[in-house]
Short mmCIF file of C-alpha atoms and ligand atoms in Angstrom, two decimals:
data_model
loop_
_atom_site.label_atom_id
_atom_site.label_comp_id
_atom_site.label_asym_id
_atom_site.label_seq_id
_atom_site.Cartn_x
_atom_site.Cartn_y
_atom_site.Cartn_z
CA MET A 1 -2.28 79.21 4.13
CA ASP A 2 -3.63 76.68 6.34
CA LEU A 3 -3.68 77.38 10.12
CA LYS A 4 -3.95 74.52 12.52
CA LEU A 5 -4.66 75.35 16.23
CA GLU A 6 -3.44 73.43 19.14
CA TYR A 7 -3.53 73.99 22.90
CA SER A 8 -1.13 73.03 25.80
CA SER A 9 -1.25 73.91 29.38
CA LYS A 10 2.55 73.01 29.80
CA SER A 11 5.15 75.32 30.84
CA LEU A 12 6.70 77.40 28.04
CA SER A 13 10.00 75.61 28.93
CA ALA A 14 8.66 72.39 27.86
CA GLU A 15 8.02 73.61 24.33
CA LYS A 16 9.83 74.78 21.20
CA ALA A 17 8.66 76.21 17.92
CA GLY A 18 9.91 78.13 14.99
CA ALA A 19 8.40 81.41 16.40
CA LEU A 20 7.09 82.49 19.68
CA VAL A 21 4.54 85.24 19.73
CA VAL A 22 4.25 87.33 22.83
CA LEU A 23 1.05 89.73 23.11
CA VAL A 24 2.41 92.77 25.14
CA PRO A 25 0.21 95.43 26.93
CA GLU A 26 1.90 98.85 26.82
CA GLU A 27 4.70 99.39 29.26
CA THR A 28 4.44 95.91 30.78
CA ASP A 29 7.09 94.01 32.55
CA TRP A 30 8.06 91.14 30.21
CA SER A 31 7.80 88.55 33.06
CA LEU A 32 4.12 89.35 33.23
CA CYS A 33 3.83 88.32 29.48
CA GLY A 34 5.12 84.74 30.25
CA ALA A 35 8.60 85.54 29.21
CA LYS A 36 10.14 84.50 32.35
CA GLU A 37 9.88 80.84 31.32
CA LEU A 38 12.02 81.49 28.28
CA PRO A 39 15.71 80.57 28.21
CA GLU A 40 17.91 83.17 29.65
CA ASP A 41 19.50 84.41 26.33
CA VAL A 42 15.96 84.86 24.79
CA GLN A 43 15.01 86.80 27.89
CA ASN A 44 18.27 89.01 27.35
CA VAL A 45 17.33 89.75 23.75
CA LEU A 46 13.71 90.96 24.89
CA GLU A 47 15.46 92.89 27.68
CA SER A 48 17.53 94.78 25.11
CA VAL A 49 14.45 95.52 22.99
CA ARG A 50 12.97 97.09 25.92
CA LYS A 51 16.16 99.10 26.71
CA LEU A 52 16.27 100.31 23.16
CA LYS A 53 12.60 101.45 23.39
CA VAL A 54 12.13 100.06 19.82
CA PHE A 55 8.88 98.42 21.05
CA SER A 56 6.77 99.42 23.96
CA GLY A 57 3.67 97.35 23.46
CA LYS A 58 1.67 100.43 21.75
CA LYS A 59 -1.67 99.16 20.10
CA GLY A 60 -1.39 97.94 16.60
CA THR A 61 2.47 97.84 16.66
CA THR A 62 4.63 94.72 16.09
CA HIS A 63 8.30 93.98 16.45
CA HIS A 64 10.12 90.90 15.13
CA VAL A 65 13.20 89.61 16.94
CA VAL A 66 15.77 87.05 15.89
CA THR A 67 17.19 85.54 18.92
CA GLY A 68 19.92 83.04 17.99
CA ASN A 69 18.37 80.44 20.43
CA GLY A 70 17.63 76.99 18.73
CA ASN A 71 14.49 76.33 20.46
CA TRP A 72 13.04 79.74 20.01
CA PRO A 73 14.83 81.30 16.84
CA GLN A 74 12.42 84.20 16.58
CA VAL A 75 10.16 86.07 18.57
CA LEU A 76 7.15 88.24 17.47
CA LEU A 77 6.04 90.90 19.86
CA VAL A 78 2.47 92.24 19.37
CA GLY A 79 1.34 95.55 21.09
CA LEU A 80 -2.05 95.36 22.99
CA GLY A 81 -2.02 99.06 24.03
CA ASP A 82 -3.36 100.25 27.40
CA ARG A 83 -3.94 97.12 29.58
CA LYS A 84 -7.00 98.61 31.45
CA GLU A 85 -8.68 99.09 28.08
CA LEU A 86 -8.03 95.57 26.91
CA THR A 87 -11.20 93.99 25.57
CA ALA A 88 -11.99 90.81 23.95
CA GLU A 89 -12.31 92.39 20.66
CA ALA A 90 -9.06 94.20 20.91
CA LEU A 91 -7.57 90.70 21.63
CA ARG A 92 -9.27 89.17 18.73
CA ARG A 93 -7.88 91.92 16.53
CA ALA A 94 -4.36 91.50 18.03
CA ALA A 95 -4.64 87.64 17.12
CA GLY A 96 -5.89 88.71 13.82
CA LYS A 97 -2.71 90.49 12.98
CA VAL A 98 -0.73 87.58 14.19
CA GLY A 99 -2.77 85.23 11.97
CA ARG A 100 -1.97 87.57 9.01
CA LEU A 101 1.73 87.72 9.85
CA ILE A 102 2.55 84.32 10.68
CA PRO A 103 3.19 82.98 7.19
CA SER A 104 5.89 85.80 6.76
CA LEU A 105 7.74 84.16 9.52
CA LYS A 106 8.29 81.27 7.24
CA SER A 107 8.13 78.82 9.99
CA THR A 108 5.74 75.66 10.11
CA THR A 109 5.40 76.00 13.76
CA ALA A 110 4.70 78.72 16.28
CA ALA A 111 3.71 79.18 19.91
CA LEU A 112 1.62 82.02 21.34
CA ILE A 113 2.01 82.42 25.10
CA LEU A 114 -0.98 83.05 27.24
CA SER A 115 -0.07 84.93 30.49
CA GLY A 116 -1.21 86.93 33.48
CA SER A 117 -1.07 90.11 31.36
CA LEU A 118 -4.42 89.04 29.70
CA GLU A 119 -6.07 87.90 32.83
CA HIS A 120 -9.06 90.16 33.09
CA VAL A 121 -10.54 88.89 29.91
CA THR A 122 -12.74 86.16 31.07
CA THR A 123 -11.42 82.56 31.06
CA HIS A 124 -13.82 81.30 28.58
CA ALA A 125 -13.56 84.14 26.05
CA LEU A 126 -9.77 84.21 26.07
CA GLY A 127 -9.08 80.97 24.24
CA MET A 128 -12.03 81.57 22.02
CA VAL A 129 -11.25 85.09 20.83
CA LEU A 130 -7.40 84.27 20.18
CA ALA A 131 -8.47 81.23 18.21
CA GLU A 132 -10.92 83.24 16.35
CA GLY A 133 -8.65 86.11 15.71
CA LEU A 134 -5.78 83.70 14.53
CA GLY A 135 -8.14 81.57 12.42
CA LEU A 136 -9.75 84.75 10.70
CA GLY A 137 -6.52 86.62 10.31
CA ALA A 138 -4.82 83.83 8.45
CA TYR A 139 -7.59 83.54 5.96
CA GLU A 140 -6.89 84.25 2.28
CA TYR A 141 -8.96 83.56 -0.68
CA THR A 142 -6.65 81.82 -3.26
CA GLU A 143 -9.13 79.67 -5.15
CA PHE A 144 -8.06 81.33 -8.55
CA LYS A 145 -4.44 82.01 -7.92
CA SER A 146 -2.59 79.77 -10.39
CA SER A 147 0.73 80.06 -8.52
CA GLU A 148 1.01 79.91 -4.94
CA ASN A 149 3.41 82.21 -3.09
CA GLY A 150 6.59 79.84 -3.44
CA ASP A 151 8.70 80.37 -0.28
CA LEU A 152 5.67 80.87 2.25
CA PRO A 153 4.57 77.88 4.13
CA LYS A 154 1.35 76.11 3.22
CA SER A 155 0.20 75.14 6.58
CA VAL A 156 1.39 76.38 10.06
CA ARG A 157 0.92 74.66 13.44
CA VAL A 158 0.00 77.25 16.07
CA LYS A 159 0.08 76.15 19.72
CA LEU A 160 -1.49 78.33 22.26
CA VAL A 161 0.75 77.69 25.50
CA ASP A 162 -1.27 78.30 28.59
CA PRO A 163 0.72 77.33 31.65
CA GLU A 164 -1.40 79.34 34.09
CA LYS A 165 -4.53 77.67 32.71
CA LEU A 166 -6.29 80.93 31.84
CA THR A 167 -8.37 79.04 29.33
CA ASP A 168 -9.06 75.58 28.10
CA SER A 169 -8.89 73.37 25.03
CA LYS A 170 -12.61 73.49 24.48
CA SER A 171 -12.83 77.15 24.10
CA VAL A 172 -9.87 77.18 21.69
CA LYS A 173 -11.64 74.54 19.72
CA ALA A 174 -14.81 76.62 19.74
CA GLY A 175 -13.02 79.61 18.49
CA ALA A 176 -11.34 77.49 15.64
CA LEU A 177 -14.74 76.28 14.64
CA ARG A 178 -16.32 79.85 14.56
CA ALA A 179 -13.34 81.13 12.46
CA GLU A 180 -13.84 78.12 10.05
CA ALA A 181 -17.48 78.65 9.59
CA THR A 182 -16.86 82.49 9.08
CA ASN A 183 -14.12 81.68 6.49
CA LEU A 184 -16.62 79.47 4.67
CA ALA A 185 -19.08 82.36 4.40
CA ARG A 186 -16.26 84.63 3.08
CA SER A 187 -15.21 82.09 0.60
CA LEU A 188 -18.92 81.86 -0.58
CA GLY A 189 -18.84 85.89 -0.71
CA ASN A 190 -15.59 85.77 -2.59
CA THR A 191 -16.37 83.28 -5.18
CA PRO A 192 -16.82 85.08 -8.52
CA PRO A 193 -20.51 85.39 -9.85
CA ASN A 194 -19.78 83.37 -12.97
CA VAL A 195 -19.15 80.36 -10.60
CA LEU A 196 -21.53 81.06 -7.67
CA SER A 197 -24.89 80.86 -9.31
CA PRO A 198 -28.08 80.21 -7.14
CA SER A 199 -27.64 76.49 -8.17
CA GLU A 200 -23.72 76.44 -7.22
CA LEU A 201 -24.72 78.13 -3.80
CA ALA A 202 -27.51 75.29 -3.32
CA LYS A 203 -24.72 72.84 -3.98
CA ARG A 204 -22.30 74.06 -1.52
CA ALA A 205 -25.09 74.63 1.21
CA GLU A 206 -26.21 71.11 0.51
CA ALA A 207 -22.60 69.82 0.76
CA MET A 208 -22.09 71.67 4.40
CA SER A 209 -25.55 70.29 5.44
CA LYS A 210 -24.47 66.59 4.49
CA ARG A 211 -21.25 67.10 6.39
CA GLN A 212 -23.12 68.49 9.52
CA LYS A 213 -26.03 66.14 9.15
CA LEU A 214 -28.54 68.80 8.81
CA LYS A 215 -31.82 68.31 6.99
CA PHE A 216 -31.61 70.03 3.58
CA ARG A 217 -34.24 70.86 1.04
CA VAL A 218 -34.26 73.11 -2.27
CA LEU A 219 -37.36 74.62 -3.69
CA ASP A 220 -37.05 75.03 -7.49
CA GLU A 221 -38.78 77.60 -9.63
CA SER A 222 -41.74 75.42 -10.32
CA GLU A 223 -42.38 74.60 -6.58
CA MET A 224 -42.01 78.29 -5.87
CA ARG A 225 -44.63 79.16 -8.58
CA LYS A 226 -46.88 76.58 -6.99
CA LEU A 227 -46.54 78.30 -3.57
CA GLY A 228 -47.16 81.81 -5.21
CA MET A 229 -43.60 83.18 -4.52
CA HIS A 230 -43.87 85.72 -7.38
CA MET A 231 -41.85 88.43 -5.85
CA LEU A 232 -38.77 85.93 -5.65
CA LEU A 233 -39.56 84.55 -9.11
CA GLY A 234 -39.93 88.08 -10.58
CA VAL A 235 -36.30 89.04 -9.47
CA GLY A 236 -34.76 85.88 -11.09
CA GLN A 237 -36.81 85.90 -14.31
CA GLY A 238 -34.10 87.94 -16.30
CA SER A 239 -31.65 85.48 -15.68
CA GLU A 240 -30.58 82.26 -17.52
CA GLU A 241 -29.85 80.84 -13.98
CA PRO A 242 -32.94 79.46 -12.23
CA SER A 243 -33.64 80.73 -8.73
CA LYS A 244 -33.67 78.54 -5.52
CA LEU A 245 -34.97 78.73 -2.06
CA LEU A 246 -32.71 76.71 0.28
CA ILE A 247 -33.89 75.33 3.57
CA MET A 248 -31.52 73.97 6.17
CA GLU A 249 -32.86 72.59 9.50
CA TYR A 250 -30.91 72.02 12.73
CA ARG A 251 -33.03 70.32 15.48
CA HIS A 252 -32.38 69.69 19.13
CA ASP A 253 -34.39 66.95 21.03
CA LYS A 254 -34.96 69.14 24.09
CA ALA A 255 -35.59 72.49 22.16
CA SER A 256 -38.83 74.34 22.71
CA ASP A 257 -37.93 77.25 20.61
CA THR A 258 -37.32 77.71 16.81
CA VAL A 259 -35.39 80.39 15.56
CA ALA A 260 -35.45 81.18 11.84
CA ILE A 261 -32.54 82.95 10.05
CA VAL A 262 -33.05 84.14 6.51
CA GLY A 263 -30.37 85.33 4.02
CA LYS A 264 -30.40 87.51 0.85
CA GLY A 265 -28.69 85.40 -1.87
CA ILE A 266 -28.53 87.63 -4.84
CA THR A 267 -25.56 85.95 -6.60
CA PHE A 268 -25.12 89.07 -8.77
CA ASP A 269 -26.93 92.26 -8.74
CA THR A 270 -26.82 94.26 -11.91
CA GLY A 271 -30.03 96.21 -10.73
CA GLY A 272 -32.05 94.47 -13.56
CA ILE A 273 -33.72 96.83 -16.07
CA SER A 274 -33.17 99.68 -13.54
CA LEU A 275 -29.48 98.88 -14.26
CA LYS A 276 -26.69 100.06 -11.99
CA PRO A 277 -23.66 102.22 -13.11
CA SER A 278 -20.87 100.02 -14.16
CA LYS A 279 -18.42 101.69 -11.78
CA GLY A 280 -17.87 99.02 -8.84
CA MET A 281 -20.53 96.87 -10.11
CA ASP A 282 -18.21 94.01 -9.66
CA GLU A 283 -18.80 94.36 -5.98
CA MET A 284 -22.38 93.13 -6.52
CA LYS A 285 -20.92 89.56 -6.35
CA PHE A 286 -21.09 90.23 -2.79
CA ASP A 287 -24.99 90.49 -2.86
CA MET A 288 -25.17 87.05 -1.43
CA CYS A 289 -23.21 87.76 1.89
CA GLY A 290 -26.53 87.38 3.95
CA ALA A 291 -27.04 84.00 2.30
CA ALA A 292 -23.25 83.22 3.11
CA ALA A 293 -23.78 84.27 6.68
CA VAL A 294 -26.71 81.87 6.98
CA VAL A 295 -24.97 78.92 5.55
CA GLY A 296 -21.91 79.63 7.69
CA ALA A 297 -24.03 80.00 10.85
CA MET A 298 -25.97 76.69 10.11
CA GLN A 299 -22.43 74.95 10.16
CA SER A 300 -21.31 76.62 13.24
CA ILE A 301 -24.63 76.06 15.05
CA ALA A 302 -24.56 72.45 13.96
CA GLN A 303 -21.06 72.08 15.49
CA HIS A 304 -22.02 73.84 18.83
CA LYS A 305 -25.31 72.12 19.26
CA PRO A 306 -27.47 74.66 21.11
CA LYS A 307 -30.73 73.72 22.75
CA VAL A 308 -32.98 75.38 20.26
CA ASN A 309 -34.25 74.57 16.68
CA VAL A 310 -32.59 76.76 13.92
CA ILE A 311 -34.24 76.85 10.48
CA GLY A 312 -31.85 78.50 7.98
CA VAL A 313 -33.38 79.90 4.68
CA VAL A 314 -31.48 81.37 1.70
CA ALA A 315 -33.38 83.23 -1.14
CA ALA A 316 -31.05 82.81 -4.02
CA ALA A 317 -31.47 84.59 -7.38
CA GLU A 318 -29.40 86.61 -9.98
CA ASN A 319 -30.67 89.98 -10.94
CA MET A 320 -30.21 90.56 -14.66
CA PRO A 321 -31.58 92.76 -17.34
CA ASP A 322 -32.87 90.66 -20.26
CA GLY A 323 -35.94 90.34 -22.49
CA LYS A 324 -37.52 88.26 -20.12
CA ALA A 325 -36.48 90.56 -17.16
CA GLN A 326 -39.18 92.18 -14.84
CA ARG A 327 -39.98 95.92 -15.60
CA PRO A 328 -40.41 99.00 -13.45
CA GLY A 329 -44.15 98.95 -13.03
CA ASP A 330 -44.69 95.29 -13.00
CA ILE A 331 -47.05 94.18 -10.22
CA VAL A 332 -46.50 90.73 -8.63
CA LYS A 333 -48.01 88.74 -5.86
CA ALA A 334 -46.15 87.59 -2.86
CA TYR A 335 -46.46 84.46 -0.89
CA ASN A 336 -48.64 86.06 1.70
CA GLY A 337 -51.07 87.38 -0.87
CA LYS A 338 -50.12 90.90 -0.90
CA THR A 339 -49.52 92.57 -4.28
CA VAL A 340 -46.42 94.63 -4.98
CA GLU A 341 -45.55 97.29 -7.59
CA VAL A 342 -42.15 96.92 -8.51
CA LEU A 343 -40.90 100.51 -9.28
CA ASN A 344 -37.37 99.89 -9.08
CA THR A 345 -36.01 96.54 -10.06
CA ASP A 346 -32.66 97.22 -8.34
CA ALA A 347 -34.76 97.02 -5.12
CA GLU A 348 -34.77 93.38 -5.48
CA GLY A 349 -33.27 92.11 -2.16
CA ARG A 350 -36.67 93.00 -0.20
CA LEU A 351 -38.69 91.10 -2.94
CA VAL A 352 -36.82 87.82 -2.68
CA LEU A 353 -36.53 88.05 1.39
CA GLY A 354 -40.23 89.15 1.51
CA ASP A 355 -41.38 85.73 0.08
CA ALA A 356 -38.67 83.78 1.92
CA LEU A 357 -39.80 85.50 5.25
CA ALA A 358 -43.46 84.87 4.64
CA TYR A 359 -42.72 81.26 3.70
CA VAL A 360 -40.69 80.57 6.86
CA VAL A 361 -43.12 82.20 9.21
CA ASP A 362 -45.99 80.39 7.55
CA GLN A 363 -44.51 76.98 7.33
CA PHE A 364 -42.17 76.78 10.55
CA LYS A 365 -43.94 78.98 13.08
CA PRO A 366 -40.71 80.13 14.48
CA THR A 367 -40.45 81.76 17.95
CA ALA A 368 -38.33 84.51 16.18
CA VAL A 369 -36.99 85.34 12.84
CA LEU A 370 -33.94 87.29 11.69
CA ASP A 371 -32.80 88.22 8.23
CA LEU A 372 -29.39 89.48 6.92
CA ALA A 373 -29.17 91.28 3.77
CA THR A 374 -26.90 93.72 1.92
CA LEU A 375 -30.14 95.46 1.37
CA THR A 376 -29.24 99.23 0.86
CA GLY A 377 -26.46 101.47 -0.13
CA ALA A 378 -28.03 103.83 2.33
CA CYS A 379 -26.81 101.77 5.11
CA ILE A 380 -23.14 102.44 4.20
CA VAL A 381 -24.09 106.25 4.04
CA ALA A 382 -25.66 105.96 7.52
CA LEU A 383 -23.13 103.68 9.26
CA GLY A 384 -20.07 103.23 7.03
CA HIS A 385 -18.49 99.85 7.23
CA GLN A 386 -18.32 99.97 11.15
CA ALA A 387 -21.65 98.25 11.95
CA CYS A 388 -24.81 96.52 10.74
CA GLY A 389 -28.04 98.48 10.65
CA ALA A 390 -31.06 96.87 12.47
CA ILE A 391 -34.76 97.25 12.19
CA THR A 392 -37.01 95.22 14.49
CA ASN A 393 -40.68 94.91 15.68
CA ASN A 394 -39.63 93.44 19.10
CA ALA A 395 -37.39 95.02 21.59
CA GLU A 396 -36.72 91.80 23.55
CA LEU A 397 -35.25 90.24 20.55
CA MET A 398 -33.40 93.24 19.64
CA ASP A 399 -31.69 93.13 23.09
CA LYS A 400 -30.68 89.41 22.54
CA VAL A 401 -29.15 90.62 19.17
CA ARG A 402 -27.39 93.44 20.90
CA VAL A 403 -25.74 90.97 23.46
CA ALA A 404 -24.53 88.85 20.68
CA ALA A 405 -23.19 91.70 18.75
CA GLU A 406 -21.35 92.72 21.91
CA GLN A 407 -19.90 89.26 22.40
CA SER A 408 -19.11 88.57 18.88
CA GLY A 409 -17.69 92.07 17.89
CA GLU A 410 -20.00 92.13 15.01
CA ARG A 411 -21.53 95.48 15.76
CA VAL A 412 -25.15 96.28 15.28
CA TRP A 413 -26.92 99.53 15.51
CA GLU A 414 -30.64 99.95 15.62
CA LEU A 415 -32.52 102.34 13.63
CA PRO A 416 -35.92 103.66 14.49
CA ASN A 417 -39.00 101.79 13.14
CA TYR A 418 -41.73 104.54 13.40
CA PRO A 419 -44.95 103.74 11.77
CA GLU A 420 -44.84 106.95 9.78
CA TYR A 421 -41.79 105.36 7.69
CA ALA A 422 -44.11 102.77 6.32
CA GLU A 423 -46.48 105.10 4.83
CA SER A 424 -44.31 105.93 1.67
CA LEU A 425 -44.56 102.18 0.82
CA LYS A 426 -48.31 102.25 0.08
CA GLY A 427 -48.96 101.17 -3.41
CA LYS A 428 -51.14 103.08 -5.94
CA HIS A 429 -52.18 100.22 -7.92
CA GLY A 430 -50.99 97.32 -5.64
CA ASP A 431 -50.97 96.96 -1.91
CA LEU A 432 -47.28 98.06 -1.61
CA ARG A 433 -44.38 99.55 -3.72
CA ASN A 434 -40.91 98.28 -3.45
CA ILE A 435 -39.38 101.79 -2.91
CA GLY A 436 -40.22 104.65 -0.72
CA ASP A 437 -39.83 108.38 -1.42
CA GLY A 438 -36.05 108.41 -1.33
CA ASP A 439 -35.50 109.32 2.13
CA ALA A 440 -34.25 106.80 5.02
CA GLY A 441 -33.59 104.12 2.56
CA THR A 442 -32.31 101.55 5.01
CA ILE A 443 -35.38 101.91 7.39
CA ILE A 444 -37.82 101.77 4.48
CA GLY A 445 -36.04 98.59 3.31
CA GLY A 446 -36.77 97.05 6.80
CA ALA A 447 -40.39 98.66 6.86
CA PHE A 448 -40.99 96.70 3.64
CA LEU A 449 -39.78 93.23 5.03
CA GLN A 450 -41.96 93.79 7.94
CA HIS A 451 -45.00 93.43 6.02
CA PHE A 452 -43.87 89.83 5.49
CA VAL A 453 -43.21 88.59 9.05
CA GLY A 454 -46.73 89.01 10.55
CA GLU A 455 -46.50 89.23 14.45
CA THR A 456 -43.34 87.03 14.53
CA PRO A 457 -40.76 88.84 16.56
CA TRP A 458 -38.17 89.84 13.82
CA VAL A 459 -34.87 91.76 13.44
CA HIS A 460 -33.56 92.70 9.95
CA LEU A 461 -30.09 93.27 9.70
CA ASP A 462 -28.65 95.41 6.95
CA ILE A 463 -25.04 94.19 6.40
CA ALA A 464 -24.37 96.31 3.32
CA GLY A 465 -21.35 98.12 4.96
CA ALA A 466 -20.19 95.23 7.08
CA ALA A 467 -20.07 92.53 4.58
CA TRP A 468 -17.05 93.55 2.62
CA SER A 469 -14.64 96.58 2.36
CA VAL A 470 -13.79 96.68 6.14
CA LYS A 471 -10.49 98.19 6.60
CA HIS A 472 -10.12 98.91 10.24
CA VAL A 473 -10.28 95.36 11.56
CA ASP A 474 -7.20 93.40 11.65
CA TYR A 475 -8.83 90.02 11.38
CA HIS A 476 -10.72 91.12 8.11
CA PRO A 477 -9.03 90.98 4.69
CA SER A 478 -9.69 94.40 3.54
CA GLY A 479 -10.80 93.88 -0.14
CA SER A 480 -12.94 90.86 0.46
CA ALA A 481 -15.85 89.34 2.20
CA THR A 482 -15.84 89.46 6.04
CA GLY A 483 -18.29 86.65 6.74
CA VAL A 484 -20.15 88.97 8.95
CA GLY A 485 -23.13 87.36 10.83
CA VAL A 486 -21.87 84.02 11.26
CA ARG A 487 -20.49 84.58 14.88
CA LEU A 488 -23.27 86.81 15.89
CA LEU A 489 -25.85 84.42 14.90
CA THR A 490 -23.94 81.63 16.70
CA ASP A 491 -23.92 83.57 19.86
CA LEU A 492 -27.47 84.60 19.45
CA VAL A 493 -28.64 80.94 19.41
CA LEU A 494 -26.16 79.68 21.90
CA ASN A 495 -27.32 82.40 24.47
CA TRP A 496 -30.98 81.57 23.64
CA ASN A 497 -32.41 80.04 26.60
N1 LIG B 501 -27.47 95.16 -3.31
C1 LIG B 501 -28.06 96.65 -3.40
C2 LIG B 501 -27.54 97.31 -2.08
C3 LIG B 501 -26.07 97.70 -1.91
C4 LIG B 501 -25.65 98.50 -2.74
C5 LIG B 501 -25.36 96.98 -1.10
C6 LIG B 501 -24.09 98.91 -2.68
C7 LIG B 501 -24.00 97.44 -0.91
C8 LIG B 501 -23.49 98.40 -1.99
C9 LIG B 501 -29.52 96.68 -3.37
O1 LIG B 501 -30.16 95.65 -3.88
C10 LIG B 501 -29.82 97.94 -4.00
O2 LIG B 501 -29.54 98.06 -5.13
N2 LIG B 501 -30.56 98.68 -3.33
C11 LIG B 501 -31.00 99.97 -3.70
C12 LIG B 501 -32.32 100.30 -3.26
C13 LIG B 501 -32.99 101.38 -3.83
C14 LIG B 501 -33.38 101.28 -5.38
C15 LIG B 501 -34.33 101.77 -3.10
C16 LIG B 501 -29.93 101.08 -3.29
O3 LIG B 501 -29.44 100.90 -2.24
O4 LIG B 501 -29.68 101.74 -4.27
ZN1 LIG B 502 -30.40 95.88 -6.15
ZN1 LIG B 503 -29.02 93.79 -4.24
#
């Protein structure tokens, strides 16, 4: 379903729509929710809902009312819970629920009333988080469904009606763009692995770059060989699909800093010769969600035009077992000259990222570099699906990431990076090995990557748990990609100076 967002600061009495959505904090007077501008008969219906106590505004609850009024034939009430505990993220989730439910109202128009009950969420954030939640909640991946859900509308226009001018059209627009870019990342993640090869990922990143007027370049295998990126090439050598390194550049005339963002783009991770068990292996189509976040973030960044240069890099390869595949025990040389013993071919993300990080640090000399990767199953053990894990070499950059995480609702939790962790990565016959001794898997993954960023301030985000299977957030579809990272990276660079 396609959701089109509009904004109006007119009174509700100047509007009409197939459905009215009212966000209701628990036990609040209806008039506080903007309902006093509704025709009297609709107000009476709402009043009887309250008298009957079928809906009290409890968090997570919704109530659907048919009014009999021609201008507002139905009302959807959405509970926000305790007003004092109302946060931007709670509103985003409530709007997400609305986005998800809206097609079932079978109307092609709807209005959502903004009112004093939401006043203490800051003006700027209010329109943005509501638009974001609506756009994210309405998302569905239907590319491969041959029949559409016949009686549901294909497109709905939702107007945010804001008579008290609590927000503005600009922030609604920003929220819509952020949702759109996140949905782009989600669709990349959801696309099946027989379709989304490294070459196809390159094509789609190129199409995005063209639309947003970003400079775009692909390094193919022969160019990577010349550059000495043998860690990346080793991962892809068992696949019929050639590996690719994608580079997208956003520039601002007045920028003094450059931020590089690097994504793991394993379009399918079988584990290679260290083959994964078959149960759940289909989910390894999501092993390119770090890359998807980078592509989505580059779109969003190009549209928001922050005063900082941003280089987006995607390390794309398919990890397959084959006669030509890399073996456990192989020793490969990285872009930065370090040699690595590949003891487990399933720890491939750090190999492709290591080369991509070393390349971007060397070629672009960024002020800071971030990488996003579905790097370790251990991250899901540690944090579940509730947060991304973070490893850093720079407390200041980590603080910036924490602020962006808080703003975007994309939670990040820092894990320690004590030097002792790195010891188990010392190689026997090479400089490094690609696995540790089995403990602290997520930290070890980060510690490996640290060898490829030199002194550049760096944050590694392990998005293994947050990239899909997130069930507790109303604006995320539970069985598919979340697009995590897009909004966080957007906020990080928008806050930069
Ligand atoms: N892509 C996986 C990590 C993963 C697994 C993410 C399950 C989300 C869900 C990664 O390439 C991998 O296989 N990592 C290994 C590392 C180990 C061999 C050190 C892992 O987590 O088991
Ligand atoms: Zn793997
Ligand atoms: Zn992987």
